[in-house]
Coordinates of C-alpha atoms in Angstrom, one line a residue:
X1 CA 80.0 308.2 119.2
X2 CA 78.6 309.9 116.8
X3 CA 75.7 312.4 115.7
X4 CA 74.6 313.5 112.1
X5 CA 72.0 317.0 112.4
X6 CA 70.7 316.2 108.7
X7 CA 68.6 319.5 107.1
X8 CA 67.8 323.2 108.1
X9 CA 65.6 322.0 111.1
X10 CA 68.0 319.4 112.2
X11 CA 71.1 322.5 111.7
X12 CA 68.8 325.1 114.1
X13 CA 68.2 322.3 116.2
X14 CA 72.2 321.0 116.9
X15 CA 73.3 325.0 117.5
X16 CA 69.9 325.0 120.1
X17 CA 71.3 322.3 122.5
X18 CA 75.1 322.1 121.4
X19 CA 75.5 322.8 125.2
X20 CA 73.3 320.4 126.2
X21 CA 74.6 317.0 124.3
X22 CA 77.3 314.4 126.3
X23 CA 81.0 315.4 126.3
X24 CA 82.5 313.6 123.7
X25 CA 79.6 312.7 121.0
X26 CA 81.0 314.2 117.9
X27 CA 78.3 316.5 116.4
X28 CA 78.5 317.1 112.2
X29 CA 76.1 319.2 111.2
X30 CA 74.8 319.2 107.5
X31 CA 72.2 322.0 106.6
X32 CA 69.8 322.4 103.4
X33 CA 70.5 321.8 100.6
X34 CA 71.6 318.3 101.1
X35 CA 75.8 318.0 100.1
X36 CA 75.1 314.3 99.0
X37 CA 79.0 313.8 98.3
X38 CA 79.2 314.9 102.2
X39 CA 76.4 313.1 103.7
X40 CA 77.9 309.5 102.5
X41 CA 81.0 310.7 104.1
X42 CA 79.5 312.1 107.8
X43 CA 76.8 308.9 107.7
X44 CA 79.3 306.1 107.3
X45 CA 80.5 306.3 110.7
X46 CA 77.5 308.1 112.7
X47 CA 75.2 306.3 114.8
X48 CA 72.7 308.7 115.8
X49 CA 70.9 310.6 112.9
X50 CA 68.5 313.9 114.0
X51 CA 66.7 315.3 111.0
X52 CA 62.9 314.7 109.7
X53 CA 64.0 312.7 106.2
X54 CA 65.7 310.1 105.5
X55 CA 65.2 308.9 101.5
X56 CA 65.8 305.8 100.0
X57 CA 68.3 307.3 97.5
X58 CA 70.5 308.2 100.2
X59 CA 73.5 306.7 101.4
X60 CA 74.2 303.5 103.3
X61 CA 74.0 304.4 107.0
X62 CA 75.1 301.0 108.3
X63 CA 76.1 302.2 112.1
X64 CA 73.0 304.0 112.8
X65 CA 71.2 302.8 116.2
X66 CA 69.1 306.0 116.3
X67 CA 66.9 308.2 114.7
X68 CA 66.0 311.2 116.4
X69 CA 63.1 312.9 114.0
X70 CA 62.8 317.3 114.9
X71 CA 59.6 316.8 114.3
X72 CA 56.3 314.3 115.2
X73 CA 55.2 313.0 112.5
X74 CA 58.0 310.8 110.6
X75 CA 56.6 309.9 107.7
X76 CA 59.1 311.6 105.5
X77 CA 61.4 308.8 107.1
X78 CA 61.6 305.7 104.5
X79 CA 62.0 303.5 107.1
X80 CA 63.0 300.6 104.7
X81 CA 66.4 302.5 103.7
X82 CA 67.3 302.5 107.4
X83 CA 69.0 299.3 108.9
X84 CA 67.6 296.6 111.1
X85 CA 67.3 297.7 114.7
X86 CA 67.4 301.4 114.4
X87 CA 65.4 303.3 117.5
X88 CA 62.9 305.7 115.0
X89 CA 61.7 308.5 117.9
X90 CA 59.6 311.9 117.6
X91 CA 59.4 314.7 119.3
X92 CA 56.2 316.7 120.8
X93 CA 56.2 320.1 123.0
X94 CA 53.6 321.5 119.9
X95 CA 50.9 319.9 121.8
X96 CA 49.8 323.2 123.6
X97 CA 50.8 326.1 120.8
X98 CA 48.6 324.1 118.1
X99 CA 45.7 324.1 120.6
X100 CA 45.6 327.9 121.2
X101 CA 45.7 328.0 117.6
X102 CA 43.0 326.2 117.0
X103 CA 41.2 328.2 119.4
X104 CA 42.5 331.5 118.0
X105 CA 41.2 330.7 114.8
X106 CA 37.6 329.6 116.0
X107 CA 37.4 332.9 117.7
X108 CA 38.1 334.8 114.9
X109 CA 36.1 332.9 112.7
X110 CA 32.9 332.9 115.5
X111 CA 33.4 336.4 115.6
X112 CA 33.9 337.1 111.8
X113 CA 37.4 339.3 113.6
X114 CA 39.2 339.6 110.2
X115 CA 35.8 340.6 108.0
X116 CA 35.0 342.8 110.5
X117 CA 38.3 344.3 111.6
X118 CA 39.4 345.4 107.6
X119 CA 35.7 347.0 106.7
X120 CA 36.1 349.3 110.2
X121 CA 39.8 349.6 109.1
X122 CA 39.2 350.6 105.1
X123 CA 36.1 352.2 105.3
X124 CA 34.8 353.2 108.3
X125 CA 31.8 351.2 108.0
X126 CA 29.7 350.6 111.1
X127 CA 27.8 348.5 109.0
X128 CA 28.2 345.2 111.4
X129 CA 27.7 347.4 114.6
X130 CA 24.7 347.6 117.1
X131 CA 25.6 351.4 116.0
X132 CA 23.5 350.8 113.0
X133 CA 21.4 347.5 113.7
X134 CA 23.6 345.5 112.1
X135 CA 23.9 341.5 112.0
X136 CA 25.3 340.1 115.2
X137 CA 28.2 338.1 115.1
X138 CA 29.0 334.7 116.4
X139 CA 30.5 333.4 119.3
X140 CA 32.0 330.1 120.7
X141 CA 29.5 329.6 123.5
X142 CA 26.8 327.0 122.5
X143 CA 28.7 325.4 119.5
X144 CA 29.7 322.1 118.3
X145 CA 33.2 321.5 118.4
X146 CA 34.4 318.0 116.8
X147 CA 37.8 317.0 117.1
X148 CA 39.1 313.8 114.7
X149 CA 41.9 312.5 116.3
X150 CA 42.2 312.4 120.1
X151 CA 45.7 312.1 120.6
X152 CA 48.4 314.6 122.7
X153 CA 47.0 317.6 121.1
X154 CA 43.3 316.3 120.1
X155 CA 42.9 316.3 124.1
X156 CA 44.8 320.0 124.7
X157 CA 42.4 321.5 122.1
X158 CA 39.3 319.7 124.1
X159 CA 41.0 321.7 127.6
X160 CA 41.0 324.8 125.5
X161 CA 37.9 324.8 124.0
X162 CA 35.8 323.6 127.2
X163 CA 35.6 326.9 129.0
X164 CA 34.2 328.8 125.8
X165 CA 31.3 326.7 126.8
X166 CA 31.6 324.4 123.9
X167 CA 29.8 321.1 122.9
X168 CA 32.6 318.7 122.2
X169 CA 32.6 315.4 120.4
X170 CA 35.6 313.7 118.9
X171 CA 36.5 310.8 116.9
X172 CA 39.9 308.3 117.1
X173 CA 41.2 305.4 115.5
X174 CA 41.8 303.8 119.2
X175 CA 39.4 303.9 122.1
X176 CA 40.3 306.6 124.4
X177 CA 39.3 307.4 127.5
X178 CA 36.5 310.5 128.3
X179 CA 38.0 313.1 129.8
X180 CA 36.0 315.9 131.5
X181 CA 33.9 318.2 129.2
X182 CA 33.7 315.6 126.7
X183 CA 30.3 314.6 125.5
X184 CA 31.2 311.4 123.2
X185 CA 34.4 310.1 121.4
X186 CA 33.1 308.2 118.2
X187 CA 35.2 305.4 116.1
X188 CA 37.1 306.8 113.3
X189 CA 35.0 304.5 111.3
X190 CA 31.8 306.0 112.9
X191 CA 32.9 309.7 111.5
X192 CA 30.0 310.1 109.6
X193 CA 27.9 310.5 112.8
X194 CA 29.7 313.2 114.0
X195 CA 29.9 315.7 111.4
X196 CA 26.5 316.1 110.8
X197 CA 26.3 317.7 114.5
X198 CA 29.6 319.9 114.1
X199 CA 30.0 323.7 113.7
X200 CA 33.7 323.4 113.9
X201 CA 35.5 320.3 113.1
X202 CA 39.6 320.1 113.6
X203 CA 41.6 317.7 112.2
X204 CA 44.1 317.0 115.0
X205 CA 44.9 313.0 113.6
X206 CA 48.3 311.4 112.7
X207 CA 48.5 310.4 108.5
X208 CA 48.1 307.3 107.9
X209 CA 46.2 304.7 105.7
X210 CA 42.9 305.2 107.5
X211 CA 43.0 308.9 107.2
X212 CA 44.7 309.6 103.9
X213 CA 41.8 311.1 102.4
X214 CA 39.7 310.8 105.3
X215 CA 37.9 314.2 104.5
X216 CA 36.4 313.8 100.9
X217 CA 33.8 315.4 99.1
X218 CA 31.1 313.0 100.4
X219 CA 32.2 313.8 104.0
X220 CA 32.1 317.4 103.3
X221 CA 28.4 317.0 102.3
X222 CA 27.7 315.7 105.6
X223 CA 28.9 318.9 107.6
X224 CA 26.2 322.0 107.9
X225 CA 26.7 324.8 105.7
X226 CA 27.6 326.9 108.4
X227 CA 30.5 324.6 109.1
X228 CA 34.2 325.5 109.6
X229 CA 37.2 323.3 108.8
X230 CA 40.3 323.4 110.6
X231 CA 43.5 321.4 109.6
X232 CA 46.4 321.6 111.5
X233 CA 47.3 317.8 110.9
X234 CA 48.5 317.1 107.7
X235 CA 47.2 318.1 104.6
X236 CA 46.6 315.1 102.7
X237 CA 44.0 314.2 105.4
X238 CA 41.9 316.3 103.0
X239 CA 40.4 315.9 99.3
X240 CA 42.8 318.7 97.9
X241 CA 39.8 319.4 95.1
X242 CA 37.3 318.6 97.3
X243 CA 37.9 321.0 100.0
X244 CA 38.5 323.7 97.0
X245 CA 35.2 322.9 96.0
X246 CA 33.1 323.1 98.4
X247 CA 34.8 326.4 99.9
X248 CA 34.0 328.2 96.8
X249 CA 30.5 327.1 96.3
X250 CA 29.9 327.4 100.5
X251 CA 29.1 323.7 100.9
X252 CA 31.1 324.3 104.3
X253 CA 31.2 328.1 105.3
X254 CA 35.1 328.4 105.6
X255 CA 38.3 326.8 106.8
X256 CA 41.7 327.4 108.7
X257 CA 44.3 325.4 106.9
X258 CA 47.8 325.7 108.2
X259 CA 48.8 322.2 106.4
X260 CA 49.1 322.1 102.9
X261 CA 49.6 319.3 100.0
X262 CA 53.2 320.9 98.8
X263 CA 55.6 322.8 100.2
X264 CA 58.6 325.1 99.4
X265 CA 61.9 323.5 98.2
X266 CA 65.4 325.0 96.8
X267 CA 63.9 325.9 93.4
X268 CA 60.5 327.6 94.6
X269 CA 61.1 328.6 98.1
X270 CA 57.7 330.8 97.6
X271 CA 55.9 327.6 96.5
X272 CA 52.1 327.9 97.0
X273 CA 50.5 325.0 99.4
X274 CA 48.0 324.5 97.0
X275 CA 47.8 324.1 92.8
X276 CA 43.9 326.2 93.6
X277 CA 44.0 329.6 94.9
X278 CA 43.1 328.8 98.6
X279 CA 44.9 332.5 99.0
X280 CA 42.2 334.1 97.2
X281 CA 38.9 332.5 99.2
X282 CA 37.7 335.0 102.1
X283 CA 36.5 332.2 103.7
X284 CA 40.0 330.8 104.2
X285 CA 42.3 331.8 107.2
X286 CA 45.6 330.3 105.6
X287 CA 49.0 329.9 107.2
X288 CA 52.3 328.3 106.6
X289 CA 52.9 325.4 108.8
X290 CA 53.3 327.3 111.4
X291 CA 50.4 327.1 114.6
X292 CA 52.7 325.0 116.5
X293 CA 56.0 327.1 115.5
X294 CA 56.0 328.8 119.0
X295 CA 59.1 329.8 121.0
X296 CA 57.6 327.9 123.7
X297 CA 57.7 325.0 121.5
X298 CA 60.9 324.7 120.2
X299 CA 62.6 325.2 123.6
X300 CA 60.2 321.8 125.1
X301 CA 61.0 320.6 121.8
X302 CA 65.1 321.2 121.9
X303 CA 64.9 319.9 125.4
X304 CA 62.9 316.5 124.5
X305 CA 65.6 315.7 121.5
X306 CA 68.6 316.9 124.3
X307 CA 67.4 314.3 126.8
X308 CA 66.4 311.5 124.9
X309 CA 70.2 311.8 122.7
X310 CA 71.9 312.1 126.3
X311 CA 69.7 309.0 127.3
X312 CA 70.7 307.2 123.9
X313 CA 74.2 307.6 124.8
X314 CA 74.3 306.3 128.8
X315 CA 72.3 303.3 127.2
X316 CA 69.5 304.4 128.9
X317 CA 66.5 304.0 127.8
X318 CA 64.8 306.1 124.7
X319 CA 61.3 308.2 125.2
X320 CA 59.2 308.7 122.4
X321 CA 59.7 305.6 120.6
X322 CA 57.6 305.4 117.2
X323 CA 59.3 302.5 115.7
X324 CA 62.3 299.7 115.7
X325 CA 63.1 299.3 112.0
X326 CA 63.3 295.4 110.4
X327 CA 65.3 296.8 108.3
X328 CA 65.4 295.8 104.0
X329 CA 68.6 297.7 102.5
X330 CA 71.7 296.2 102.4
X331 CA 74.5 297.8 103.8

């Protein structure tokens, strides 16, 4: 048998848990940027593809059975261009590091940390001290925490943010359970309620038709002045221009965004997430992608994909499972 570790994650990945896979499964390993003359020759013959793309321009892949993605969300995965009865899995173990991120940045934010931190730093200035009466700062205790999307890590950032003595509402496509310290869990479609009430609101939910676009201009109305935006789901969840927008004229008072609506590639590897100068707002904590990127992570993360190809290969059976494809391309 068989295994193609397709891409740069897919390449870190295979050296991560070479030790780990079955005696015997043949392991070819093709890393960024994509050899397409050597990918039809290592796909023809493998059955299990690891890697977080798969494009309908590439090659026929009639032996695959599975499709282990590096990463949760798999919708860079044309499922069409895959053939019928191929196992599609993801892999979690992000859950917990996105969650302390999310609570890293509401502290900071709360406690203005990065405003406050560089005046003290550049100029001395005692200016937002009790030295010299100035403005208190903010704190987690007492606000409004709304989470949209109450899935694996909607539900760790909820643990998290409990003890700080938060408020904490959330919305989901699905009805979901209320778990302790939880005051209400609205309908996706019922959204609208919810923001109104919200100091912070994280965007925690899988993309999809129902949220591409889910935060819009009209939504961002909705949310108090005060309010701060985190999205560490994807970034097409958000009105690109809309969230510009209303950052710079302080419809909302800031956001964390550590999801973006383009990405690096081999001709601009120092690609900008953005076509507006998010970079430039001082109501923006930006990062690259990277709030569940923890060591922690990638070794629950390595050991997931280890066990469920090892599983694969006894014919036991998969964890994980997103989809089985119907499959549409002929092979």
């Amino acid at each position: 048998m068989k295994a193609l570790f397709l891409g740069g994650v897919a390449a870190g990945t295979a050296a991560g848990i070479r030790d780990r896979l079955p005696a015997g499964l043949e392991v070819e390993i093709l890393d960024d940027p994509i050899d397409r003359w050597r990918l039809r020759q290592a796909v023809a013959d493998a059955e299990i593809l690891v890697s977080n793309h798969w494009r309908a321009e590439y090659p026929p892949a009639p032996r695959l059975k599975l499709v282990q993605s590096v990463a949760t969300g798999v919708e860079l995965i044309e499922l069409a261009a895959l053939p019928a009865g191929v196992a599609v899995c993801n892999a979690f173990g992000h859950e917990s590091a996105i969650a302390e991120y999310v609570v890293m940045v509401m502290l900071a934010w709360r406690h203005r940390l990065f405003e406050i931190s560089a005046e003290f730093r550049e100029h001395a200035s005692w200016r937002t001290s009790w030295v010299q009466g100035g403005a208190p700062h903010g704190e987690m205790r007492g606000s409004t925490l709304g989470i949209v999307g109450y899935g694996r890590v909607g539900r760790e950032v909820a643990r998290r943010a409990a003890p700080f003595g938060c408020r904490i509402l959330a919305a989901n496509r699905s009805e979901r359970e209320l778990e302790p310290g939880v005051e209400r869990i609205f309908p996706l479609a019922e959204i609208d309620r919810m923001l109104p009430e919200c100091d912070t609101v994280a965007l925690c939910t899988a993309l999809g038709p129902e949220t591409t676009g889910l935060i819009d201009a009209r939504r961002l109305s909705l949310m108090r002045p005060s309010a701060f935006l985190i999205n560490i789901a994807r970034g097409q969840i958000v009105d690109e221009d809309a969230i510009y927008s209303a950052l710079c004229d302080r419809t909302i008072g800031g956001a964390a965004l550590d999801v973006w609506w383009q990405y690096p590639n081999a001709a601009d590897p120092e690609r900008r997430g953005s076509r507006h100068p998010f970079h430039e707002l001082a109501n923006v904590i930006a990062t690259p992608h990277n709030s569940g990127w923890t060591s922690g992570m990638v070794e629950r993360r390595w050991t997931e994909i280890a066990d469920n190809i090892n599983s694969f290969v006894r014919g036991a059976p998969v964890i994980n499972l997103v989809t089985t494809t119907e499959g549409s391309r002929s092979t």
